Coordinates of C-alpha atoms in Angstrom, one line a residue:
X1 CA 135.8 200.2 87.8
X2 CA 131.5 199.0 88.6
X3 CA 133.2 195.9 89.8
X4 CA 135.0 197.5 92.4
X5 CA 133.0 199.7 94.0
X6 CA 131.1 196.8 94.9
X7 CA 133.8 194.5 96.3
X8 CA 133.6 198.1 98.1
X9 CA 130.4 198.0 99.4
X10 CA 129.6 194.5 99.8
X11 CA 132.6 194.7 102.6
X12 CA 131.5 197.8 104.5
X13 CA 128.6 195.9 105.2
X14 CA 130.2 192.4 106.3
X15 CA 132.4 195.2 109.1
X16 CA 129.0 196.5 110.2
X17 CA 126.9 193.2 110.9
X18 CA 130.5 192.1 112.6
X19 CA 130.7 194.5 114.6
X20 CA 127.0 194.4 116.0
X21 CA 127.6 190.3 116.3
X22 CA 130.4 191.0 118.8
X23 CA 128.7 190.1 123.0
X24 CA 127.5 193.1 123.5
X25 CA 128.0 193.2 127.5
X26 CA 131.7 193.9 126.0
X27 CA 133.3 198.2 126.0
X28 CA 135.4 197.4 122.3
X29 CA 135.6 201.9 123.0
X30 CA 135.3 204.2 119.3
X31 CA 138.3 205.4 117.3
X32 CA 138.2 207.8 114.9
X33 CA 139.4 206.4 111.5
X34 CA 140.3 209.6 108.2
X35 CA 139.6 208.0 105.0
X36 CA 142.4 209.5 103.1
X37 CA 142.1 208.3 100.1
X38 CA 140.0 205.5 98.9
X39 CA 140.1 202.2 99.9
X40 CA 141.3 199.4 96.2
X41 CA 140.4 195.5 97.6
X42 CA 141.7 192.8 95.7
X43 CA 141.0 189.6 94.8
X44 CA 144.0 188.4 97.9
X45 CA 142.6 190.2 100.6
X46 CA 139.5 189.4 100.7
X47 CA 140.4 185.4 101.2
X48 CA 142.5 187.0 104.0
X49 CA 139.4 186.5 106.6
X50 CA 139.7 183.2 108.7
X51 CA 137.0 183.2 110.7
X52 CA 133.4 182.7 110.3
X53 CA 131.6 185.3 112.8
X54 CA 128.6 182.8 115.0
X55 CA 125.5 184.2 115.1
X56 CA 123.3 185.1 118.8
X57 CA 120.6 186.5 117.0
X58 CA 118.0 184.0 117.9
X59 CA 114.6 184.8 115.6
X60 CA 113.5 181.7 113.8
X61 CA 113.0 182.8 109.9
X62 CA 110.9 180.7 108.8
X63 CA 111.2 178.9 105.0
X64 CA 111.5 180.4 101.8
X65 CA 108.8 178.4 99.8
X66 CA 110.2 178.4 95.9
X67 CA 108.5 176.2 93.4
X68 CA 109.6 174.8 90.5
X69 CA 108.1 173.9 86.9
X70 CA 109.4 172.8 84.0
X71 CA 108.9 173.9 80.0
X72 CA 109.0 171.1 78.5
X73 CA 109.4 170.3 74.5
X74 CA 110.2 167.9 72.1
X75 CA 113.3 167.8 71.2
X76 CA 113.9 165.6 68.1
X77 CA 116.3 162.5 68.1
X78 CA 117.8 160.1 65.4
X79 CA 118.6 157.6 68.3
X80 CA 117.5 154.1 66.9
X81 CA 118.5 151.0 69.2
X82 CA 120.0 148.0 68.5
X83 CA 117.1 145.0 68.4
X84 CA 118.6 143.0 71.3
X85 CA 119.0 138.4 71.5
X86 CA 117.2 137.7 74.6
X87 CA 118.5 134.5 76.6
X88 CA 117.3 131.5 75.1
X89 CA 116.3 129.3 77.7
X90 CA 115.2 125.1 77.9
X91 CA 111.5 125.3 79.0
X92 CA 110.8 122.1 81.2
X93 CA 107.7 120.0 80.2
X94 CA 105.2 120.4 83.0
X95 CA 104.1 116.5 83.9
X96 CA 100.7 115.8 82.4
X97 CA 99.0 114.1 85.5
X98 CA 96.3 112.7 84.3
X99 CA 93.1 111.6 86.7
X100 CA 93.3 107.7 85.8
X101 CA 95.2 104.8 85.1
X102 CA 95.2 100.3 83.9
X103 CA 97.6 97.8 84.3
X104 CA 98.2 95.5 82.9
X105 CA 101.1 91.9 84.4
X106 CA 102.1 88.0 83.4
X107 CA 105.0 86.8 84.1
X108 CA 106.1 82.7 85.3
X109 CA 104.3 80.2 87.1
X110 CA 100.6 81.6 86.2
X111 CA 101.0 84.9 87.9
X112 CA 98.6 87.6 86.7
X113 CA 98.0 90.8 87.6
X114 CA 95.9 93.4 87.2
X115 CA 94.6 97.3 88.6
X116 CA 92.0 100.3 87.0
X117 CA 91.1 103.3 89.0
X118 CA 89.3 105.3 88.3
X119 CA 87.9 108.4 89.6
X120 CA 85.6 111.6 88.8
X121 CA 84.6 114.4 89.6
X122 CA 80.7 115.0 89.5
X123 CA 80.5 118.8 90.5
X124 CA 82.6 121.2 92.3
X125 CA 82.7 119.9 95.2
X126 CA 81.6 115.9 95.2
X127 CA 83.5 113.4 93.9
X128 CA 83.3 109.2 92.9
X129 CA 86.3 107.0 92.6
X130 CA 86.9 102.9 92.3
X131 CA 90.2 101.2 92.8
X132 CA 89.9 97.1 91.2
X133 CA 92.9 95.2 92.0
X134 CA 93.8 91.2 91.3
X135 CA 97.6 89.5 92.3
X136 CA 97.0 85.0 91.6
X137 CA 99.2 82.7 90.6
X138 CA 98.8 79.1 89.5
X139 CA 101.8 78.0 91.7
X140 CA 104.3 75.5 90.8
X141 CA 106.9 75.1 93.7
X142 CA 108.9 72.3 92.7
X143 CA 108.7 69.1 95.2
X144 CA 105.1 70.3 96.3
X145 CA 102.3 67.7 96.4
X146 CA 99.4 69.6 97.0
X147 CA 98.3 72.5 94.7
X148 CA 100.0 76.2 95.9
X149 CA 97.8 78.7 93.7
X150 CA 96.2 81.7 95.3
X151 CA 94.6 84.9 94.3
X152 CA 93.4 88.0 95.7
X153 CA 90.9 90.3 93.6
X154 CA 89.2 93.2 95.7
X155 CA 87.2 95.9 94.4
X156 CA 86.7 99.5 96.8
X157 CA 84.3 102.2 95.7
X158 CA 83.9 105.8 97.3
X159 CA 81.6 109.4 97.0
X160 CA 82.8 112.1 99.1
X161 CA 82.1 115.5 99.3
X162 CA 84.3 118.0 100.1
X163 CA 83.7 121.8 101.4
X164 CA 84.0 124.9 102.7
X165 CA 84.1 123.2 106.2
X166 CA 82.6 119.5 105.8
X167 CA 84.2 116.5 103.7
X168 CA 82.5 113.2 104.1
X169 CA 83.0 109.9 101.7
X170 CA 81.2 106.8 102.5
X171 CA 83.0 103.8 101.2
X172 CA 82.4 100.2 99.4
X173 CA 84.6 97.1 99.8
X174 CA 84.3 93.5 98.1
X175 CA 87.1 91.0 98.4
X176 CA 87.3 87.3 97.5
X177 CA 90.6 85.6 98.6
X178 CA 92.0 81.7 97.9
X179 CA 95.0 80.3 99.3
X180 CA 95.7 76.9 99.3
X181 CA 97.1 75.2 103.4
X182 CA 99.8 73.6 100.2
X183 CA 103.2 73.2 103.6
X184 CA 102.7 69.5 104.2
X185 CA 105.4 68.8 106.8
X186 CA 106.6 64.9 104.4
X187 CA 109.8 65.5 105.5
X188 CA 108.7 64.8 109.8
X189 CA 105.1 62.6 108.8
X190 CA 104.8 59.7 106.2
X191 CA 101.3 59.7 104.3
X192 CA 100.7 57.8 101.0
X193 CA 99.4 58.8 98.6
X194 CA 95.8 58.0 98.9
X195 CA 96.2 59.8 102.5
X196 CA 97.4 63.1 99.7
X197 CA 94.6 62.6 96.9
X198 CA 92.2 63.1 99.7
X199 CA 93.5 66.1 101.2
X200 CA 91.3 69.4 100.3
X201 CA 93.8 72.1 101.1
X202 CA 91.5 74.7 99.5
X203 CA 91.0 77.9 101.6
X204 CA 88.7 80.7 100.7
X205 CA 88.0 84.3 102.2
X206 CA 85.1 86.7 101.4
X207 CA 85.1 90.4 103.4
X208 CA 82.4 93.4 102.7
X209 CA 83.2 96.3 103.8
X210 CA 80.9 99.6 104.5
X211 CA 82.4 102.7 106.3
X212 CA 82.7 106.3 105.9
X213 CA 84.3 109.0 107.4
X214 CA 84.2 112.6 108.3
X215 CA 85.4 115.8 108.6
X216 CA 84.4 119.0 110.4
X217 CA 86.5 122.5 110.3
X218 CA 85.9 125.5 112.8
X219 CA 84.2 123.1 115.4
X220 CA 84.7 121.4 118.4
X221 CA 84.2 118.1 116.5
X222 CA 86.0 117.4 114.0
X223 CA 85.4 114.6 112.9
X224 CA 84.7 110.7 113.0
X225 CA 85.6 106.9 111.3
X226 CA 83.6 104.5 111.0
X227 CA 82.7 100.8 109.2
X228 CA 81.6 97.5 110.1
X229 CA 83.0 93.8 107.4
X230 CA 81.7 91.0 107.3
X231 CA 84.0 88.3 107.1
X232 CA 83.6 84.5 106.0
X233 CA 85.6 81.7 104.6
X234 CA 84.8 78.4 103.2
X235 CA 84.0 77.0 105.7
X236 CA 80.9 78.3 107.7
X237 CA 83.3 80.7 109.2
X238 CA 82.0 84.1 109.5
X239 CA 82.2 87.1 111.9
X240 CA 81.6 90.8 111.6
X241 CA 82.8 94.0 112.9
X242 CA 81.1 97.6 113.7
X243 CA 84.0 100.4 115.1
X244 CA 83.7 104.0 115.6
X245 CA 85.7 107.0 116.9
X246 CA 84.8 110.0 116.8
X247 CA 87.7 113.2 117.6
X248 CA 87.5 116.6 120.1
X249 CA 89.1 119.0 119.2
X250 CA 88.7 121.9 121.8
X251 CA 91.0 125.0 123.7
X252 CA 90.9 125.2 127.7
X253 CA 92.9 127.2 129.4
X254 CA 94.8 128.4 126.5
X255 CA 96.3 125.3 125.4
X256 CA 95.0 122.8 122.5
X257 CA 93.0 119.3 124.0
X258 CA 92.0 116.2 122.0
X259 CA 90.1 114.2 122.7
X260 CA 89.5 111.0 121.0
X261 CA 86.5 107.8 121.3
X262 CA 86.5 104.4 120.9
X263 CA 82.9 101.2 120.6
X264 CA 84.8 98.7 119.2
X265 CA 82.6 95.7 118.6
X266 CA 83.3 92.4 116.9
X267 CA 81.9 88.9 117.1
X268 CA 81.9 85.7 115.2
X269 CA 82.3 81.6 115.0
X270 CA 83.4 78.8 113.7
X271 CA 82.2 75.4 113.4
X272 CA 85.1 73.7 115.5
X273 CA 88.0 73.8 117.6
X274 CA 90.5 71.9 116.2
X275 CA 90.5 69.9 118.3
X276 CA 87.0 68.4 119.5
X277 CA 84.3 68.7 117.6
X278 CA 81.8 71.6 118.6
X279 CA 81.8 75.2 117.5
X280 CA 83.3 78.2 119.1
X281 CA 81.9 81.5 119.6
X282 CA 83.7 84.6 120.4
X283 CA 82.4 88.7 121.0
X284 CA 84.6 92.1 122.2
X285 CA 82.9 94.8 122.7
X286 CA 85.7 97.8 123.7
X287 CA 84.6 100.8 124.5
X288 CA 87.8 104.0 125.3
X289 CA 88.2 107.5 125.6
X290 CA 91.6 109.9 124.7
X291 CA 92.2 112.9 126.9
X292 CA 96.0 115.1 125.7
X293 CA 97.1 117.9 126.8
X294 CA 99.0 119.7 124.2
X295 CA 101.7 121.8 125.0
X296 CA 103.9 123.6 122.7
X297 CA 107.1 126.7 123.9
X298 CA 109.3 127.7 122.3
X299 CA 111.1 124.2 120.4
X300 CA 109.9 122.1 122.8
X301 CA 106.5 119.9 122.2
X302 CA 104.7 117.6 125.5
X303 CA 101.8 115.9 124.8
X304 CA 99.9 114.6 128.3
X305 CA 97.0 112.2 127.8
X306 CA 95.7 108.7 128.9
X307 CA 93.8 105.9 127.6
X308 CA 90.5 104.2 129.9
X309 CA 89.3 101.6 127.9
X310 CA 86.8 98.4 129.2
X311 CA 86.2 95.2 127.1
X312 CA 83.9 92.5 127.6
X313 CA 84.7 89.5 126.3
X314 CA 83.2 86.5 125.7
X315 CA 84.4 83.1 124.1
X316 CA 81.3 80.6 124.4
X317 CA 80.3 80.8 127.8
X318 CA 83.2 82.2 130.0
X319 CA 82.6 86.3 129.8
X320 CA 84.8 88.6 131.6
X321 CA 85.8 92.5 131.7
X322 CA 88.0 94.4 132.7
X323 CA 89.5 98.3 132.5
X324 CA 92.3 98.9 131.4
X325 CA 94.4 102.3 131.9
X326 CA 96.5 103.3 129.4
X327 CA 99.2 106.2 129.6
X328 CA 100.3 108.8 126.5
X329 CA 102.8 111.2 127.1
X330 CA 104.2 112.2 124.6
X331 CA 107.5 115.0 123.9
X332 CA 109.4 116.3 121.7
X333 CA 112.8 119.5 122.2
X334 CA 114.9 120.6 119.2
X335 CA 118.1 120.3 119.9
X336 CA 119.1 122.6 116.9
X337 CA 116.4 123.0 115.3
X338 CA 115.5 120.7 112.3
X339 CA 118.1 119.7 112.1
X340 CA 118.8 117.0 115.6
X341 CA 115.5 116.8 117.2
X342 CA 115.2 114.6 120.4
X343 CA 112.1 112.4 121.5
X344 CA 110.5 110.8 124.1
X345 CA 107.3 109.1 124.9
X346 CA 105.4 106.0 126.6
X347 CA 101.8 105.5 125.2
X348 CA 99.7 102.4 125.9
X349 CA 96.7 100.7 124.3
X350 CA 93.1 98.0 124.0
X351 CA 94.5 96.7 120.4
X352 CA 91.1 94.5 119.4
X353 CA 92.2 91.3 117.3
X354 CA 90.1 89.3 114.7
X355 CA 89.6 86.9 112.5
X356 CA 90.0 88.9 109.5
X357 CA 93.4 90.8 111.0
X358 CA 94.8 87.4 111.6
X359 CA 94.4 86.3 108.2
X360 CA 95.5 89.4 107.1
X361 CA 99.0 88.5 108.6
X362 CA 99.4 85.1 107.6
X363 CA 96.6 83.2 105.7
X364 CA 97.2 79.8 106.6
X365 CA 96.3 80.5 110.1
X366 CA 93.3 77.4 110.8
X367 CA 89.8 78.2 110.6
X368 CA 89.7 76.9 114.3
X369 CA 91.2 80.6 115.9
X370 CA 91.0 82.0 119.9
X371 CA 89.6 85.7 119.0
X372 CA 90.4 88.2 122.0
X373 CA 92.9 91.4 122.5
X374 CA 95.6 91.5 122.9
X375 CA 97.0 94.6 125.9
X376 CA 100.5 97.0 125.5
X377 CA 100.4 98.1 128.8
X378 CA 103.0 100.0 127.4
X379 CA 105.4 100.9 124.9
X380 CA 108.3 103.9 126.6
X381 CA 110.6 105.0 123.8
X382 CA 113.3 107.4 122.7
X383 CA 115.3 108.4 119.9
X384 CA 116.7 111.1 117.5
X385 CA 115.9 112.9 114.2
X386 CA 117.2 115.2 112.5
X387 CA 118.8 115.5 108.8
X388 CA 122.9 114.4 108.1
X389 CA 122.3 117.2 105.4
X390 CA 120.0 118.6 103.5
X391 CA 119.2 115.5 101.2
X392 CA 120.6 113.3 103.6
X393 CA 117.9 112.4 107.0
X394 CA 117.7 109.7 109.6
X395 CA 115.8 108.3 113.1
X396 CA 117.3 105.5 116.0
X397 CA 115.1 104.4 118.8
X398 CA 115.4 102.2 121.4
X399 CA 111.7 101.4 123.2
X400 CA 110.4 98.8 125.9
X401 CA 107.1 97.3 124.9
X402 CA 104.8 95.4 127.1
X403 CA 101.5 93.1 126.0
X404 CA 99.9 90.9 127.7
X405 CA 98.2 88.3 125.9
X406 CA 99.8 88.8 122.9
X407 CA 98.7 87.0 119.8
X408 CA 101.5 84.7 118.2
X409 CA 101.4 82.3 115.5
X410 CA 102.3 78.6 115.3
X411 CA 101.8 75.4 113.8
X412 CA 98.8 73.2 113.9
X413 CA 99.7 69.8 115.6
X414 CA 99.3 66.7 113.5
X415 CA 95.3 65.4 114.4
X416 CA 94.6 61.7 113.6
X417 CA 91.6 61.8 114.6
X418 CA 90.0 64.9 111.6
X419 CA 93.3 64.5 109.6
X420 CA 91.2 63.2 106.9
X421 CA 87.6 65.3 106.9
X422 CA 89.6 68.4 107.7
X423 CA 92.3 69.4 105.4
X424 CA 93.6 71.8 107.6
X425 CA 94.3 68.8 110.5
X426 CA 97.9 67.8 109.0
X427 CA 100.2 69.7 110.3
X428 CA 99.6 72.3 107.2
X429 CA 97.6 75.3 109.4
X430 CA 98.5 77.3 112.6
X431 CA 97.0 78.7 115.5
X432 CA 97.4 80.9 117.8
X433 CA 98.7 80.7 120.9
X434 CA 98.7 84.2 123.8
X435 CA 101.5 85.1 125.9
X436 CA 102.5 88.2 128.4
X437 CA 105.5 89.8 125.7
X438 CA 108.1 91.9 126.9
X439 CA 110.1 93.7 123.6
X440 CA 112.9 95.8 123.5
X441 CA 114.0 96.8 120.1
X442 CA 116.6 99.5 118.5
X443 CA 115.4 100.5 115.1
X444 CA 117.7 103.2 113.0
X445 CA 116.4 104.6 109.2
X446 CA 118.2 106.0 106.8
X447 CA 116.6 108.6 103.9
X448 CA 118.6 110.4 101.3
X449 CA 117.1 112.1 98.2
X450 CA 121.2 113.5 96.4
X451 CA 118.7 114.7 93.4
X452 CA 114.9 114.4 92.0
X453 CA 117.1 110.8 90.4
X454 CA 117.6 109.1 92.8
X455 CA 117.0 108.0 96.4
X456 CA 117.9 106.0 98.5
X457 CA 116.8 104.2 102.7
X458 CA 117.6 101.9 104.7
X459 CA 116.4 101.0 107.3
X460 CA 116.7 97.5 110.5
X461 CA 114.8 96.9 114.0
X462 CA 117.3 94.5 116.5
X463 CA 114.1 92.7 118.6
X464 CA 114.9 90.6 121.8
X465 CA 111.7 89.2 122.9
X466 CA 111.5 87.2 126.5
X467 CA 107.8 85.8 127.1
X468 CA 106.1 83.9 129.9
X469 CA 104.7 80.9 129.6
X470 CA 104.9 79.9 125.4
X471 CA 109.2 78.8 125.6
X472 CA 109.7 81.2 122.7
X473 CA 108.4 84.4 120.8
X474 CA 107.4 82.5 118.1
X475 CA 108.0 83.3 114.3
X476 CA 109.5 86.6 115.2
X477 CA 112.3 88.1 114.1
X478 CA 114.9 88.8 116.2
X479 CA 116.9 91.1 113.0
X480 CA 115.1 92.4 110.0
X481 CA 117.3 95.0 107.2
X482 CA 115.2 96.5 104.7
X483 CA 116.5 98.9 102.2
X484 CA 115.0 100.7 98.3
X485 CA 117.2 102.2 95.2
X486 CA 115.2 104.6 93.0
X487 CA 117.0 105.7 90.2
X488 CA 116.1 107.6 86.5
X489 CA 118.7 106.5 84.3
X490 CA 117.1 109.6 82.0
X491 CA 114.1 110.6 80.9
X492 CA 112.7 107.7 78.9
X493 CA 113.7 104.8 81.3
X494 CA 113.6 104.6 85.5
X495 CA 114.4 101.7 86.6
X496 CA 115.1 100.3 91.1
X497 CA 116.3 97.5 93.5
X498 CA 114.9 95.8 97.3
X499 CA 116.2 94.4 99.4
X500 CA 114.9 92.7 102.1
X501 CA 117.2 90.1 105.1
X502 CA 115.1 87.9 107.9
X503 CA 116.7 87.0 110.9
X504 CA 115.6 83.1 112.7
X505 CA 112.4 81.9 113.3
X506 CA 111.6 80.2 116.6
X507 CA 108.5 77.5 115.9
X508 CA 106.3 74.8 117.3
X509 CA 105.5 71.6 114.7
X510 CA 104.5 68.0 114.6
X511 CA 107.2 64.7 113.9
X512 CA 106.2 61.1 114.1
X513 CA 107.7 59.0 116.5
X514 CA 108.9 56.4 114.8
X515 CA 108.5 54.1 117.7
X516 CA 104.9 54.3 117.4
X517 CA 103.9 52.2 114.0
X518 CA 100.7 51.8 114.7
X519 CA 97.9 54.2 116.1
X520 CA 100.6 56.5 114.7
X521 CA 101.5 58.7 117.5
X522 CA 103.5 62.7 116.8
X523 CA 105.5 64.6 119.3
X524 CA 106.5 68.8 119.0
X525 CA 109.8 69.2 118.2
X526 CA 110.3 73.3 118.0
X527 CA 112.3 74.2 115.0
X528 CA 114.2 77.1 114.0
X529 CA 113.9 78.6 110.4
X530 CA 117.0 79.8 108.8
X531 CA 117.0 83.2 108.2
X532 CA 117.0 84.1 104.2
X533 CA 116.8 87.6 102.2
X534 CA 115.1 88.3 99.2
X535 CA 115.7 90.7 96.1
X536 CA 114.0 92.4 94.0
X537 CA 114.0 94.8 91.2
X538 CA 112.2 96.2 88.5
X539 CA 112.5 98.5 85.5
X540 CA 110.8 100.3 83.4
X541 CA 109.9 102.2 80.2
X542 CA 107.7 105.9 79.4
X543 CA 106.9 105.6 75.9
X544 CA 105.3 109.0 76.8
X545 CA 102.9 110.5 79.3
X546 CA 100.3 108.1 78.6
X547 CA 101.7 104.4 78.3
X548 CA 105.0 103.2 80.1
X549 CA 106.2 99.0 80.1
X550 CA 107.7 97.7 82.8
X551 CA 109.4 94.4 83.4
X552 CA 110.0 93.7 87.4
X553 CA 112.0 90.2 89.0
X554 CA 111.0 88.5 93.1
X555 CA 112.9 86.6 95.0
X556 CA 116.4 86.9 91.6
X557 CA 118.4 85.4 94.3
X558 CA 116.3 82.1 93.6
X559 CA 116.5 81.6 97.8
X560 CA 114.4 78.5 98.3
X561 CA 113.6 80.0 102.1
X562 CA 110.0 78.4 104.4
X563 CA 108.1 82.0 106.1
X564 CA 106.6 80.3 108.0
X565 CA 107.9 76.5 109.1
X566 CA 106.6 73.7 106.0
X567 CA 105.9 76.7 104.1
X568 CA 108.4 77.3 100.9
X569 CA 108.2 81.0 98.6
X570 CA 108.9 80.5 94.8
X571 CA 111.7 80.8 93.1
X572 CA 112.8 83.3 90.6
X573 CA 109.5 85.5 89.7
X574 CA 109.6 87.7 86.4
X575 CA 106.6 89.5 85.2
X576 CA 106.7 92.5 82.7
X577 CA 103.6 94.0 81.3
X578 CA 102.3 97.3 80.6
X579 CA 101.2 100.7 82.7
X580 CA 98.5 103.7 81.2
X581 CA 96.6 106.4 82.1
X582 CA 94.2 107.9 80.9
X583 CA 91.3 111.0 81.4
X584 CA 87.6 111.2 80.2

């Protein structure tokens, strides 16, 4: 009964509230209700009300703040979790890196190859390092009548400091090279035994270089490179070269401005010229500046600049001074992010040539060269680069290069007057001629990293040359192709293959005139040097983290080709050796 009374009271209150919730402006009238007996509600009657009255009360009721408290007490538990077993993961052993190494190898033709690299941190910011290299061969090319052995030994030492704002290093380099002018043209000229024995074909080169580099961070003066080099040979030739190349970076109108300066001097002398028994002296001084502005917006990057150079050249008593102006424009646009990028440019430069550079490119030049700079007027190019897949990258480019006074290597003519006194005057050396050469080139390159254990690369270049005064662009091939594959067989073994192909070249050689018996006469004739390919391979075994054994093979196809006219290369060359890494 008590429950029924409570329900009745609730319903009465609800009814009163509902009546007061009506709109005040309406008059619903009045009615007298006489209750005969008490109302006895049922549960089913309570659910007959289908409408929920909308309250017109606009008063904001303050929300009651309710605080919760937790009364905790310990509960004894008899649950014992089972012991889990961690999944087994094979950790990859991190390869230990060593700061120093030594390499020693020996092969046929009496070949010896040795390298020693050492570096040491003196303090937290300073270090010292050195590299000793040696490569030599006792020769033995088939059918040669002159000695063909050679050697190349160099020592480089460096000391440097790396700090937060400033980094710098100073380098000292020493080099000794020995070669022989062994390319005697016995097929074109008749040499008797006495003449051959009297030819001293040996030539040696010595280099002393002192240089350095400085880099600044957070400074408009970003750094500079400098070097002094003294180069000499075994026939009293000498050359000095000094250059300094400062670089400046700063902001102008919210754009980055980069400016390169160059001051480059080379000067030297030879005891004689090829056909004149008189000394030859030369010197060239180049001063230049190359400012450029870098503009970047979204996927577009443009570098706009120019190069202004002044060159003063002197050969014996002839002086010449000229001013050169070059374009320096580069642009790239991301067509599809990093997947496809288009680029183009137009660049030019005044190239300083030197006797040391010529020897580096062709060790069989004679010490009778005219040394002068090359005017690279402009190199206009356009290309595409990007990715064919995540691990395959490509680059294709077409270019047009215009050069004045380009240095071309050409065989020296046989000099009958000096053949008995100079070892290079028997048609067995090379000189330099200068000509205006225009080159149209197509270049393509593909690189693929199929995995961390296999890499592949191939590139090719096609050149079309046109010269002004010379009949051909001597000793420049039209086609060059190279490919490289390196792979790890397993954790212990690795291998690699390298193949390159060089197309035909043109040269001028001396041929004895059969009609002239005495005094003999010689004619210069154009010849075509056959194209060639060279197959090289190597395989190595990692005995442990420190010791690795290797086997290298060069010219495995045993191609008897001439790199230069009358200068055949060695046949199959095999070199076996080991490399040892260590720390102090």
